[in-house]
Amino acid sequence: MKLLLKWLLSAASLMFVAYLYPGVQVTSLSAALVAALVIGLFNAVLRPILVVLTLPVTVVTLGLFLFVINAFMFWGAAEVLKGFQVTGFGAALIGSLIYSALGMVIDSALRSLFPQQ
């Protein structure tokens, strides 16, 4: 139940990012649901590999390069999907920052709704 709710709220937050920032477009709720799923899969599979491969750059930039990795995950999902578009890398960076902030709020709310036993 928690996973399904997180997926739905992530899709809603992706639509909110598209509403808030004109560099990100989502055409429908179904496109937002698929985009949230693909972003989640990219973050689960590709992101750890990229973090390990770019560890020296991440250390030199004091962790700021992780924002670039997040932007590439966001942009990559937009390149793979129809109905979810990002106009460029700058839009991907801003969109991923807003999406990540909303994701932290969602995680915090879900933690209070579904406490660990």
PDB file of C-alpha atoms in Angstrom, residues 1-18 26 29 31-37 39-40 74 98-114:
ATOM      1  CA  MET A   1       0.000   0.000   0.000  1.00  0.00           C
ATOM      2  CA  LYS A   2       2.821   2.364   0.915  1.00  0.00           C
ATOM      3  CA  LEU A   3       4.610   1.749  -2.399  1.00  0.00           C
ATOM      4  CA  LEU A   4       1.457   2.393  -4.424  1.00  0.00           C
ATOM      5  CA  LEU A   5       0.764   5.599  -2.510  1.00  0.00           C
ATOM      6  CA  LYS A   6       4.346   6.782  -2.989  1.00  0.00           C
ATOM      7  CA  TRP A   7       4.086   6.107  -6.727  1.00  0.00           C
ATOM      8  CA  LEU A   8       0.822   8.052  -7.035  1.00  0.00           C
ATOM      9  CA  LEU A   9       2.161  10.963  -4.988  1.00  0.00           C
ATOM     10  CA  SER A  10       5.376  10.997  -7.031  1.00  0.00           C
ATOM     11  CA  ALA A  11       3.330  11.230 -10.219  1.00  0.00           C
ATOM     12  CA  ALA A  12       1.299  14.062  -8.699  1.00  0.00           C
ATOM     13  CA  SER A  13       4.486  15.859  -7.693  1.00  0.00           C
ATOM     14  CA  LEU A  14       5.819  15.443 -11.237  1.00  0.00           C
ATOM     15  CA  MET A  15       2.665  17.088 -12.538  1.00  0.00           C
ATOM     16  CA  PHE A  16       3.155  19.853  -9.975  1.00  0.00           C
ATOM     17  CA  VAL A  17       6.715  20.386 -11.215  1.00  0.00           C
ATOM     18  CA  ALA A  18       5.328  20.715 -14.752  1.00  0.00           C
ATOM     19  CA  VAL A  26       3.747  16.391 -18.670  1.00  0.00           C
ATOM     20  CA  LEU A  29      -1.753  11.671 -15.634  1.00  0.00           C
ATOM     21  CA  ALA A  31       2.351   9.980 -18.671  1.00  0.00           C
ATOM     22  CA  ALA A  32       3.144  11.233 -15.163  1.00  0.00           C
ATOM     23  CA  LEU A  33       2.598   7.755 -13.706  1.00  0.00           C
ATOM     24  CA  VAL A  34       4.913   6.156 -16.258  1.00  0.00           C
ATOM     25  CA  ALA A  35       7.488   8.941 -15.846  1.00  0.00           C
ATOM     26  CA  ALA A  36       7.465   8.557 -12.049  1.00  0.00           C
ATOM     27  CA  LEU A  37       8.004   4.821 -12.481  1.00  0.00           C
ATOM     28  CA  ILE A  39      12.543   7.962 -12.808  1.00  0.00           C
ATOM     29  CA  GLY A  40      12.278   5.614  -9.834  1.00  0.00           C
ATOM     30  CA  PHE A  74      15.455  13.287 -14.812  1.00  0.00           C
ATOM     31  CA  ILE A  98      11.939  20.618  -7.238  1.00  0.00           C
ATOM     32  CA  TYR A  99      11.011  16.950  -7.732  1.00  0.00           C
ATOM     33  CA  SER A 100      13.572  15.857  -5.127  1.00  0.00           C
ATOM     34  CA  ALA A 101      12.311  18.409  -2.613  1.00  0.00           C
ATOM     35  CA  LEU A 102       8.753  17.201  -3.118  1.00  0.00           C
ATOM     36  CA  GLY A 103       9.981  13.610  -2.806  1.00  0.00           C
ATOM     37  CA  MET A 104      11.500  14.398   0.593  1.00  0.00           C
ATOM     38  CA  VAL A 105       8.158  15.851   1.733  1.00  0.00           C
ATOM     39  CA  ILE A 106       6.354  12.748   0.460  1.00  0.00           C
ATOM     40  CA  ASP A 107       8.801  10.424   2.248  1.00  0.00           C
ATOM     41  CA  SER A 108       8.387  12.365   5.475  1.00  0.00           C
ATOM     42  CA  ALA A 109       4.589  12.241   5.238  1.00  0.00           C
ATOM     43  CA  LEU A 110       4.591   8.522   4.435  1.00  0.00           C
ATOM     44  CA  ARG A 111       6.913   7.826   7.364  1.00  0.00           C
ATOM     45  CA  SER A 112       4.415   9.452   9.699  1.00  0.00           C
ATOM     46  CA  LEU A 113       1.467   7.645   8.067  1.00  0.00           C
ATOM     47  CA  PHE A 114       3.138   4.226   8.068  1.00  0.00           C
TER      48      PHE A 114
END
